[in-house]
Amino acid sequence: MAVDLVILTLRSSKLQVLLVERGVAPYSGLQALPGGFLNNAAEDIEGAAHRELSEEAHLDGAQLHLEQLGTYGKPGRDPRGRVISVAYLAIAPSLPEPIAGTDAASASWRPVDDVLSGGLNLAFDHQQILADGVERARAKLERTALGTAFCPEIFTISDLQKVYEAVWGVSLDPRNFYRKVQGVPGFLVPVESTRRTTKGRPARLYRAGTRAVLSPPLTRPEHPIPVEEER
Amino acid sequence: MAVDLVILTLRSSKLQVLLVERGVAPYSGLQALPGGFLNNAAEDIEGAAHRELSEEAHLDGAQLHLEQLGTYGKPGRDPRGRVISVAYLAIAPSLPEPIAGTDAASASWRPVDDVLSGGLNLAFDHQQILADGVERARAKLERTALGTAFCPEIFTISDLQKVYEAVWGVSLDPRNFYRKVQGVPGFLVPVESTRRTTKGRPARLYRAGTRAVLSPPLTRPEHPIPVEEER
DNA sequence: TCAAAAGTGTTAGTAGTACACCCATGC
DNA sequence: GCATGGGTGTACTACTAACACTTTTGA
């Protein structure tokens, strides 16, 4: 039994994922998702995910979003033998500095687009796990407040808009986005009498509200869906 | 390692789940989700789900919807020791006869509402797994063609409407529902020059189309209207 | 003929989009 | 002042909900 982590964040307005370079066989030298085996037969699976998050990424799970993504257990996915891996999706707020820690030398943020477009091969079935994680994040942005997990505690509406644009890979009208998110009660909580130094007019600041499910949902612009012809 | 199955179907216009009575400790005599341990270290997890589906419910997975729901591995969830269970959600079309098979004596369909409202205690954490499965089904009806998995190969639009009403627990306007589903290209494929004996005017028949993702989605009413008592 | 269910037309209210415009700041 | 991003108003369009109405069958 193992756990693997898809840790997503926003850096330079791009959706990025944390990868580590494998130092041992199999797939030594290849990039992989952070993860590892359960410590012992009694370790809680989600506890193991938190432990790996801390060990490999030096992220404490306090205010970090962490959810189970799925379980990958096809025989043959690990050449060492039967390994069943429970994958978790973690969302981290933008952090100023790159991850520094024990495995720091081998850990790096990579733009998700670069990885998924095939420019970088991942070990095991990690490419698939990453794709599933990104799709989960895309879908959950529509109906839940997951977007705020990408933001620091205090943020502006345009910060949040950058999250949506990066994850969905679209560009949105800032004025309509502004009203849309404000129109969801409990999504954003204004932080009174505060602002931030920027270029133009200062923006109001917000904290994430308690509302977990967004209604009405924020719909992503419709991407072309090929209608398969009936056979 | 084990697999558990949430098998949902529509019977008497109600959403029902297949339960089995446990014959052995722990929780002997209680109702539980069908499931069991992996046969050996090399058995594929989804393969094991198919095997249990066949053994315990006598449903062949040919045209049956089956998807992974999640993995439940909290220490202590099984008094026998550490058991990690991968739960699957299966959707079965309405079957005329109750399940008949090796465990037939102990297997029965139960209305989901009765089980979730607490009238019936399930073994292990199966109540939670069932709740997660139902919520997954509810959500997927909005954006995917999952509803057709509840229907036989050939069905009418009002058959499909009954699925939505039962799963969501609402009542829908048949005329608007009719146009809504017809307006999704690739969702339904008309079966030409066929009809069915009923009470009123015969209905056109349809097969499920190849379109897996519905756009626009069918949105469930935000404030559920209590279903009027029928029959 | 009537009852029942299928299917169509129409309309009012509402949500989403596009975009013109004003506001508050740094330089 | 001007540039830049924040925030507001508004018209237009598309979708939805509600419901009157017509069609096609069995009895």
Coordinates of C-alpha atoms (C1' of nucleotides) in Angstrom, one line a residue:
Chain A
M1 CA 0.0 0.0 0.0
A2 CA 1.2 3.4 -1.0
V3 CA 0.0 7.0 -1.2
D4 CA 0.8 9.4 -4.0
L5 CA 0.2 13.2 -4.0
V6 CA -1.0 15.5 -6.7
I7 CA 0.0 18.9 -5.2
L8 CA -1.2 21.8 -7.2
T9 CA -0.5 25.5 -6.8
L10 CA -0.4 28.7 -8.7
R11 CA 3.0 30.1 -9.6
S12 CA 3.5 32.9 -12.2
S13 CA -0.2 32.7 -12.9
K14 CA 0.3 29.1 -14.1
L15 CA -1.1 25.9 -12.6
Q16 CA 1.9 23.9 -11.4
V17 CA 2.5 20.6 -9.8
L18 CA 5.1 19.4 -7.4
L19 CA 7.3 16.6 -8.8
V20 CA 10.3 14.8 -7.3
E21 CA 13.1 13.1 -9.2
R22 CA 13.4 9.4 -8.4
G23 CA 16.7 8.4 -6.9
V24 CA 16.2 4.7 -6.9
A25 CA 15.0 2.0 -9.3
P26 CA 12.5 1.5 -10.8
Y27 CA 12.3 4.6 -13.1
S28 CA 15.4 6.1 -11.4
G29 CA 16.1 9.5 -12.7
L30 CA 12.5 10.1 -13.9
Q31 CA 10.1 12.6 -12.4
A32 CA 7.3 11.3 -10.3
L33 CA 4.6 12.5 -7.9
P34 CA 5.7 12.7 -4.3
G35 CA 4.5 9.7 -2.3
G36 CA 5.6 6.6 -0.5
F37 CA 4.6 3.4 1.2
L38 CA 2.5 3.2 4.4
N39 CA 4.7 3.1 7.4
N40 CA 3.1 0.1 9.0
A41 CA 0.0 -1.9 8.9
A42 CA -1.9 0.4 11.2
E43 CA -1.1 3.8 9.7
D44 CA -4.2 5.8 8.6
I45 CA -4.2 6.4 4.8
E46 CA -5.0 10.0 5.1
G47 CA -2.5 10.3 7.9
A48 CA 0.1 8.9 5.5
A49 CA -0.8 11.5 2.9
H50 CA -0.3 14.2 5.5
R51 CA 3.0 12.7 6.5
E52 CA 4.3 12.6 2.9
L53 CA 3.0 16.2 2.4
S54 CA 5.2 17.2 5.3
E55 CA 8.2 15.0 4.5
E56 CA 8.4 15.6 0.8
A57 CA 7.0 19.0 0.4
H58 CA 7.3 20.6 3.8
L59 CA 3.7 21.6 3.7
D60 CA 1.8 21.3 6.9
G61 CA -1.7 20.2 6.4
A62 CA -3.2 22.8 8.7
Q63 CA -5.1 25.0 6.3
L64 CA -4.2 22.9 3.2
H65 CA -6.9 21.4 1.1
L66 CA -6.5 17.6 0.9
E67 CA -8.9 15.2 -0.6
Q68 CA -8.8 11.6 -1.8
L69 CA -8.6 11.3 -5.6
G70 CA -8.8 7.6 -6.3
T71 CA -7.1 4.3 -5.9
Y72 CA -4.8 2.9 -8.6
G73 CA -4.1 -0.8 -8.3
K74 CA -3.7 -2.3 -11.8
P75 CA -1.4 -5.3 -11.6
G76 CA 1.8 -4.4 -13.3
R77 CA 1.7 -0.7 -12.6
D78 CA 4.8 -1.1 -10.4
P79 CA 7.5 -3.4 -11.8
R80 CA 8.5 -4.4 -8.2
G81 CA 5.2 -6.2 -7.7
R82 CA 1.7 -5.5 -6.6
V83 CA 1.4 -2.0 -5.3
I84 CA -1.9 -0.4 -4.6
S85 CA -1.7 3.4 -4.4
V86 CA -4.3 5.8 -3.0
A87 CA -3.8 9.1 -4.7
Y88 CA -4.6 12.4 -2.9
L89 CA -5.2 15.8 -4.4
A90 CA -3.7 18.7 -2.4
I91 CA -4.1 22.4 -3.2
A92 CA -1.5 24.8 -1.8
P93 CA -1.6 28.5 -1.8
S94 CA 1.1 30.3 -3.8
L95 CA 4.3 30.2 -1.8
P96 CA 7.0 32.7 -2.3
E97 CA 9.9 30.4 -2.2
P98 CA 10.3 27.0 -3.8
I99 CA 10.0 24.0 -1.5
A100 CA 13.1 23.6 0.7
G101 CA 13.5 20.4 2.7
T102 CA 15.2 17.1 2.9
D103 CA 14.5 16.2 -0.7
A104 CA 14.7 19.7 -1.8
A105 CA 17.4 19.0 -4.4
S106 CA 15.0 16.8 -6.3
A107 CA 11.7 18.5 -5.7
S108 CA 10.5 21.1 -8.2
W109 CA 7.3 22.8 -9.4
R110 CA 6.4 22.2 -13.0
P111 CA 3.7 23.7 -15.1
V112 CA 0.9 21.2 -15.5
D113 CA 0.5 21.9 -19.2
D114 CA 4.1 21.1 -19.9
V115 CA 3.8 17.7 -18.1
L116 CA 0.5 16.7 -19.6
S117 CA 1.3 17.7 -23.1
G118 CA 3.9 14.9 -23.0
G119 CA 7.0 17.0 -22.8
L120 CA 8.0 15.2 -19.6
N121 CA 7.5 11.6 -18.9
L122 CA 6.5 10.6 -15.4
A123 CA 7.2 7.3 -13.6
F124 CA 4.5 4.6 -13.1
D125 CA 1.0 5.7 -14.1
H126 CA 1.6 9.1 -12.6
Q127 CA 0.7 10.9 -15.8
Q128 CA -2.8 9.5 -15.5
I129 CA -3.1 10.3 -11.8
L130 CA -2.1 13.9 -12.5
A131 CA -4.6 14.2 -15.3
D132 CA -7.3 12.9 -13.1
G133 CA -6.3 15.3 -10.3
V134 CA -6.3 18.3 -12.7
E135 CA -9.7 17.3 -14.0
R136 CA -11.0 17.0 -10.5
A137 CA -9.8 20.4 -9.7
R138 CA -11.3 21.9 -12.8
A139 CA -14.7 20.4 -12.1
K140 CA -14.7 21.4 -8.4
L141 CA -14.0 25.0 -9.2
E142 CA -17.4 25.2 -10.7
R143 CA -19.4 24.1 -7.7
T144 CA -17.2 24.5 -4.7
A145 CA -15.0 27.1 -3.1
L146 CA -11.9 25.1 -3.9
G147 CA -10.5 28.1 -5.7
T148 CA -9.8 29.9 -2.4
A149 CA -7.5 27.0 -1.5
F150 CA -5.1 28.3 -4.1
C151 CA -5.1 31.8 -2.5
P152 CA -3.4 33.1 0.7
E153 CA -5.6 33.8 3.6
I154 CA -6.3 37.4 2.4
F155 CA -6.7 37.9 -1.3
T156 CA -8.4 40.0 -3.9
I157 CA -11.1 39.0 -6.4
S158 CA -8.6 39.4 -9.2
D159 CA -6.3 36.9 -7.4
L160 CA -9.1 34.5 -7.4
Q161 CA -9.8 35.2 -11.0
K162 CA -6.3 34.3 -11.9
V163 CA -6.8 30.9 -10.2
Y164 CA -9.9 30.2 -12.3
E165 CA -8.2 31.3 -15.5
A166 CA -5.1 29.2 -14.9
V167 CA -6.9 26.1 -13.8
W168 CA -9.5 26.2 -16.6
G169 CA -7.1 27.6 -19.2
V170 CA -9.4 30.3 -20.3
S171 CA -9.7 34.1 -19.9
L172 CA -12.6 35.6 -18.1
D173 CA -14.2 39.1 -18.1
P174 CA -13.0 40.7 -14.8
R175 CA -16.2 42.7 -14.4
N176 CA -18.6 39.8 -14.8
F177 CA -16.3 37.6 -12.7
Y178 CA -16.3 40.2 -9.9
R179 CA -20.1 40.3 -9.7
K180 CA -20.5 36.6 -10.1
V181 CA -18.4 35.7 -7.1
Q182 CA -19.9 38.5 -5.0
G183 CA -23.3 37.1 -5.9
V184 CA -22.7 33.8 -4.2
P185 CA -23.6 34.4 -0.5
G186 CA -21.0 33.0 1.9
F187 CA -18.3 32.5 -0.7
L188 CA -16.2 35.6 0.1
V189 CA -16.0 37.6 3.3
P190 CA -14.8 41.2 2.9
V191 CA -12.0 42.3 5.1
E192 CA -13.0 45.7 6.2
S193 CA -11.0 48.9 5.6
T194 CA -8.0 47.2 4.1
R195 CA -6.3 47.5 0.8
R196 CA -3.1 46.6 -1.0
T197 CA -0.4 48.5 -2.8
T198 CA -0.6 47.8 -6.5
K199 CA -0.5 49.7 -9.8
G200 CA -4.0 50.9 -10.3
R201 CA -6.8 51.4 -7.9
P202 CA -6.5 49.4 -4.7
A203 CA -8.6 46.4 -4.5
R204 CA -10.9 45.3 -1.7
L205 CA -9.6 42.3 0.3
Y206 CA -11.4 39.2 1.1
R207 CA -11.1 36.0 3.1
A208 CA -12.7 32.7 2.2
G209 CA -16.2 32.3 3.5
T210 CA -17.6 29.2 5.1
R211 CA -19.8 28.3 2.1
A212 CA -18.4 25.1 0.6
V213 CA -20.8 24.6 -2.2
L214 CA -21.4 27.4 -4.8
S215 CA -24.9 28.0 -6.0
P216 CA -25.3 29.2 -8.6
P217 CA -22.1 27.5 -9.9
L218 CA -19.5 29.4 -11.8
T219 CA -19.6 27.8 -15.2
R220 CA -16.6 27.5 -17.3
P221 CA -16.9 28.6 -20.8
E222 CA -18.0 25.7 -22.9
H223 CA -15.1 24.0 -24.6
P224 CA -15.8 22.2 -27.8
I225 CA -17.2 18.9 -27.1
P226 CA -17.1 16.6 -30.1
V227 CA -20.4 14.9 -30.6
E228 CA -19.6 11.4 -31.5
E229 CA -21.8 10.1 -34.3
E230 CA -24.0 7.2 -33.6
R231 CA -22.7 4.0 -34.9
Chain B
M1 CA -7.9 -5.5 0.9
A2 CA -11.6 -5.7 0.1
V3 CA -14.1 -4.3 -2.3
D4 CA -17.6 -3.1 -1.4
L5 CA -20.4 -2.4 -3.9
V6 CA -23.1 0.3 -3.8
I7 CA -25.5 -1.2 -6.4
L8 CA -28.3 1.2 -7.2
T9 CA -31.4 0.6 -9.3
L10 CA -34.9 1.9 -9.7
R11 CA -37.8 -0.2 -8.5
S12 CA -41.3 1.0 -8.1
S13 CA -40.1 4.5 -9.0
K14 CA -37.9 4.5 -6.0
L15 CA -34.1 4.5 -5.7
Q16 CA -33.1 1.2 -4.1
V17 CA -29.8 -0.4 -3.1
L18 CA -28.9 -4.0 -2.9
L19 CA -28.1 -5.2 0.6
V20 CA -27.1 -8.6 1.9
E21 CA -27.5 -10.0 5.4
R22 CA -24.3 -10.9 7.1
G23 CA -24.1 -14.6 8.1
V24 CA -20.9 -14.4 10.0
A25 CA -19.2 -12.2 12.6
P26 CA -18.6 -9.4 12.9
Y27 CA -22.0 -7.7 12.6
S28 CA -23.6 -11.1 12.0
G29 CA -27.3 -10.6 11.2
L30 CA -26.9 -7.0 10.2
Q31 CA -27.5 -5.7 6.7
A32 CA -24.4 -4.8 4.7
L33 CA -23.2 -3.8 1.2
P34 CA -22.2 -6.7 -1.0
G35 CA -18.5 -7.1 -1.1
G36 CA -15.6 -9.3 -0.1
F37 CA -11.9 -9.7 0.0
L38 CA -9.6 -9.8 -2.9
N39 CA -9.0 -13.4 -4.0
N40 CA -5.3 -13.2 -4.1
A41 CA -2.5 -10.7 -4.2
A42 CA -2.6 -10.4 -8.0
E43 CA -6.3 -9.8 -8.5
D44 CA -7.2 -6.6 -10.2
I45 CA -9.4 -4.4 -7.9
E46 CA -11.9 -3.5 -10.6
G47 CA -11.9 -7.2 -11.6
A48 CA -12.7 -8.1 -8.0
A49 CA -15.6 -5.6 -8.1
H50 CA -16.9 -7.4 -11.2
R51 CA -16.5 -10.7 -9.6
E52 CA -18.5 -9.7 -6.5
L53 CA -21.1 -8.1 -8.8
S54 CA -21.5 -11.5 -10.4
E55 CA -21.3 -13.7 -7.3
E56 CA -23.4 -11.7 -5.0
A57 CA -25.9 -10.0 -7.3
H58 CA -25.7 -12.1 -10.4
L59 CA -25.3 -9.1 -12.5
D60 CA -22.9 -9.4 -15.4
G61 CA -20.9 -6.3 -15.9
A62 CA -21.4 -6.2 -19.7
Q63 CA -23.6 -3.1 -20.0
L64 CA -23.5 -2.2 -16.4
H65 CA -22.2 1.1 -15.2
L66 CA -19.3 0.6 -12.7
E67 CA -17.1 3.3 -11.3
Q68 CA -14.8 3.6 -8.4
L69 CA -16.3 5.6 -5.5
G70 CA -13.5 5.8 -3.0
T71 CA -11.3 4.0 -0.6
Y72 CA -12.2 3.6 3.1
G73 CA -9.3 2.6 5.3
K74 CA -9.7 4.2 8.7
P75 CA -8.0 1.9 11.3
G76 CA -10.8 0.3 13.4
R77 CA -13.5 0.3 10.7
D78 CA -13.4 -3.5 10.8
P79 CA -13.0 -5.1 14.2
R80 CA -11.1 -8.0 12.7
G81 CA -8.2 -5.8 12.1
R82 CA -6.9 -3.5 9.4
V83 CA -9.1 -3.8 6.3
I84 CA -8.9 -1.3 3.5
S85 CA -11.9 -1.3 1.2
V86 CA -12.2 0.1 -2.2
A87 CA -15.9 1.0 -2.8
Y88 CA -17.5 0.9 -6.2
L89 CA -20.7 2.4 -7.4
A90 CA -22.7 0.3 -9.8
I91 CA -25.9 1.3 -11.6
A92 CA -28.3 -1.4 -12.7
P93 CA -31.3 -1.1 -15.0
S94 CA -34.6 -2.0 -13.5
L95 CA -34.8 -5.8 -13.5
P96 CA -38.2 -7.5 -13.5
E97 CA -37.3 -10.2 -10.9
P98 CA -35.4 -9.8 -7.7
I99 CA -31.9 -11.0 -7.6
A100 CA -31.7 -14.8 -7.6
G101 CA -28.5 -16.6 -6.9
T102 CA -26.3 -18.3 -4.4
D103 CA -26.9 -15.8 -1.7
A104 CA -30.4 -15.0 -2.8
A105 CA -31.9 -15.8 0.5
S106 CA -30.0 -13.0 2.1
A107 CA -29.9 -10.4 -0.7
S108 CA -32.7 -7.8 -1.0
W109 CA -33.4 -4.4 -2.5
R110 CA -34.1 -1.7 0.0
P111 CA -35.2 1.9 -0.7
V112 CA -32.3 4.2 -0.2
D113 CA -34.3 6.7 1.8
D114 CA -35.3 4.1 4.3
V115 CA -31.7 3.1 4.9
L116 CA -30.2 6.6 5.0
S117 CA -32.9 8.0 7.3
G118 CA -31.6 5.6 9.9
G119 CA -34.4 3.1 10.0
L120 CA -31.9 0.4 9.2
N121 CA -28.4 0.1 10.6
L122 CA -25.7 -1.2 8.3
A123 CA -22.5 -3.0 9.2
F124 CA -19.1 -1.3 9.3
D125 CA -19.1 2.2 7.8
H126 CA -21.4 1.1 5.0
Q127 CA -23.9 3.8 5.8
Q128 CA -21.3 6.4 5.0
I129 CA -20.3 4.6 1.8
L130 CA -23.9 4.4 0.7
A131 CA -24.4 8.1 1.4
D132 CA -21.3 8.9 -0.7
G133 CA -22.5 6.7 -3.5
V134 CA -25.9 8.3 -3.6
E135 CA -24.4 11.8 -3.6
R136 CA -22.1 10.8 -6.4
A137 CA -25.0 9.5 -8.4
R138 CA -27.0 12.7 -7.7
A139 CA -24.2 14.9 -8.9
K140 CA -23.4 12.9 -12.0
L141 CA -27.0 13.0 -13.2
E142 CA -26.5 16.7 -13.8
R143 CA -23.5 16.6 -16.1
T144 CA -23.3 13.0 -17.4
A145 CA -25.6 10.5 -19.1
L146 CA -25.5 8.3 -16.0
G147 CA -29.3 8.4 -15.9
T148 CA -29.6 6.1 -18.9
A149 CA -27.7 3.4 -16.9
F150 CA -30.8 3.1 -14.8
C151 CA -32.9 2.4 -17.9
P152 CA -33.2 -0.7 -20.0
E153 CA -31.7 -0.6 -23.5
I154 CA -34.9 0.9 -25.0
F155 CA -36.8 3.5 -22.9
T156 CA -39.0 6.5 -23.0
I157 CA -38.3 10.0 -21.9
S158 CA -40.7 9.6 -19.1
D159 CA -38.8 6.5 -17.9
L160 CA -35.8 8.7 -17.8
Q161 CA -37.6 11.4 -16.0
K162 CA -38.6 8.9 -13.3
V163 CA -34.9 8.2 -12.8
Y164 CA -34.1 11.8 -12.2
E165 CA -37.1 12.3 -9.9
A166 CA -36.2 9.3 -7.8
V167 CA -32.5 10.0 -7.5
W168 CA -32.9 13.7 -6.9
G169 CA -36.0 13.3 -4.8
V170 CA -37.9 16.1 -6.6
S171 CA -40.7 16.3 -9.1
L172 CA -40.0 17.8 -12.5
D173 CA -42.3 19.2 -15.2
P174 CA -42.6 16.5 -17.9
R175 CA -42.9 19.0 -20.7
N176 CA -39.8 21.0 -19.8
F177 CA -37.9 17.8 -19.1
Y178 CA -38.9 16.4 -22.5
R179 CA -37.4 19.4 -24.3
K180 CA -34.4 19.6 -22.1
V181 CA -33.1 16.1 -22.7
Q182 CA -33.9 16.4 -26.4
G183 CA -31.9 19.6 -26.6
V184 CA -28.7 17.8 -25.6
P185 CA -27.2 16.5 -28.8
G186 CA -26.0 12.9 -28.6
F187 CA -27.7 12.2 -25.3
L188 CA -30.7 10.2 -26.7
V189 CA -31.0 8.4 -30.0
P190 CA -34.6 7.9 -31.2
V191 CA -35.5 4.4 -32.1
E192 CA -37.5 4.8 -35.3
S193 CA -41.1 3.7 -35.8
T194 CA -41.5 2.0 -32.5
R195 CA -43.9 2.6 -29.6
R196 CA -45.1 0.9 -26.5
T197 CA -48.4 -0.1 -25.1
T198 CA -49.4 2.2 -22.2
K199 CA -52.4 4.0 -20.9
G200 CA -52.3 7.2 -22.8
R201 CA -50.7 8.2 -26.0
P202 CA -47.7 6.0 -27.0
A203 CA -44.3 7.4 -26.3
R204 CA -41.4 7.5 -28.7
L205 CA -38.6 5.2 -27.8
Y206 CA -35.0 6.0 -27.4
R207 CA -31.6 4.4 -26.8
A208 CA -28.7 6.0 -24.9
G209 CA -26.5 8.0 -27.2
T210 CA -22.7 8.0 -27.0
R211 CA -22.5 11.5 -25.4
A212 CA -21.1 11.0 -22.0
V213 CA -21.0 14.6 -20.8
L214 CA -24.1 16.7 -20.9
S215 CA -24.0 20.3 -21.9
P216 CA -25.9 22.2 -21.0
P217 CA -26.2 20.3 -17.8
L218 CA -29.6 19.3 -16.4
T219 CA -29.7 21.3 -13.2
R220 CA -31.5 20.0 -10.2
P221 CA -33.9 22.4 -8.5
E222 CA -32.1 24.2 -5.7
H223 CA -34.9 24.0 -3.2
P224 CA -36.1 20.5 -3.6
I225 CA -39.8 20.2 -4.0
P226 CA -41.1 17.3 -2.0
V227 CA -42.3 14.5 -4.2
E228 CA -46.0 14.2 -4.1
E229 CA -47.1 10.8 -2.9
E230 CA -47.9 8.7 -5.9
R231 CA -49.8 5.4 -5.9
Chain C
dT1 C1' -67.2 9.6 -25.7
dC2 C1' -63.7 10.3 -21.8
dA3 C1' -59.3 9.8 -19.3
dA4 C1' -54.6 9.7 -19.5
dA5 C1' -50.2 10.3 -21.0
dA6 C1' -47.3 12.3 -24.9
dG7 C1' -45.8 16.1 -27.1
dT8 C1' -46.0 21.6 -28.8
dG9 C1' -46.5 26.7 -28.3
dT10 C1' -46.0 30.7 -25.8
dT11 C1' -44.7 34.0 -22.4
dA12 C1' -42.7 36.2 -18.4
dG13 C1' -38.9 36.3 -15.5
dT14 C1' -34.1 35.5 -14.9
dA15 C1' -29.3 34.5 -15.5
dG16 C1' -25.3 35.3 -18.5
dT17 C1' -22.5 38.2 -21.8
dA18 C1' -20.5 42.1 -23.7
dC19 C1' -19.0 46.4 -23.2
dA20 C1' -19.4 51.5 -22.0
dC21 C1' -18.2 54.0 -18.3
dC22 C1' -16.7 55.9 -13.8
dC23 C1' -13.2 55.5 -9.6
dA24 C1' -8.9 55.6 -7.1
dT25 C1' -4.4 55.2 -7.0
dG26 C1' 1.1 55.7 -8.6
dC27 C1' 3.9 58.2 -11.4
Chain D
dG1 C1' -2.2 64.8 -16.4
dC2 C1' -2.0 59.8 -17.8
dA3 C1' -1.8 54.8 -17.3
dT4 C1' -3.5 51.0 -14.8
dG5 C1' -6.3 48.1 -12.7
dG6 C1' -10.8 48.2 -9.6
dG7 C1' -15.6 48.6 -9.6
dT8 C1' -20.6 49.9 -11.6
dG9 C1' -24.5 50.4 -15.0
dT10 C1' -26.9 48.6 -18.6
dA11 C1' -28.6 46.6 -22.9
dC12 C1' -29.0 42.4 -25.2
dT13 C1' -29.5 37.5 -25.5
dA14 C1' -30.3 32.8 -24.0
dC15 C1' -32.1 30.0 -21.0
dT16 C1' -35.6 28.4 -17.8
dA17 C1' -40.2 27.8 -15.5
dA18 C1' -44.9 27.8 -15.8
dC19 C1' -48.7 26.5 -18.0
dA20 C1' -52.4 26.5 -21.8
dC21 C1' -53.1 23.6 -25.4
dT22 C1' -53.1 19.8 -29.0
dT23 C1' -52.4 14.8 -30.2
dT24 C1' -52.9 9.9 -29.8
dT25 C1' -54.0 6.1 -27.8
dG26 C1' -57.2 2.5 -24.6
dA27 C1' -61.5 1.6 -22.8

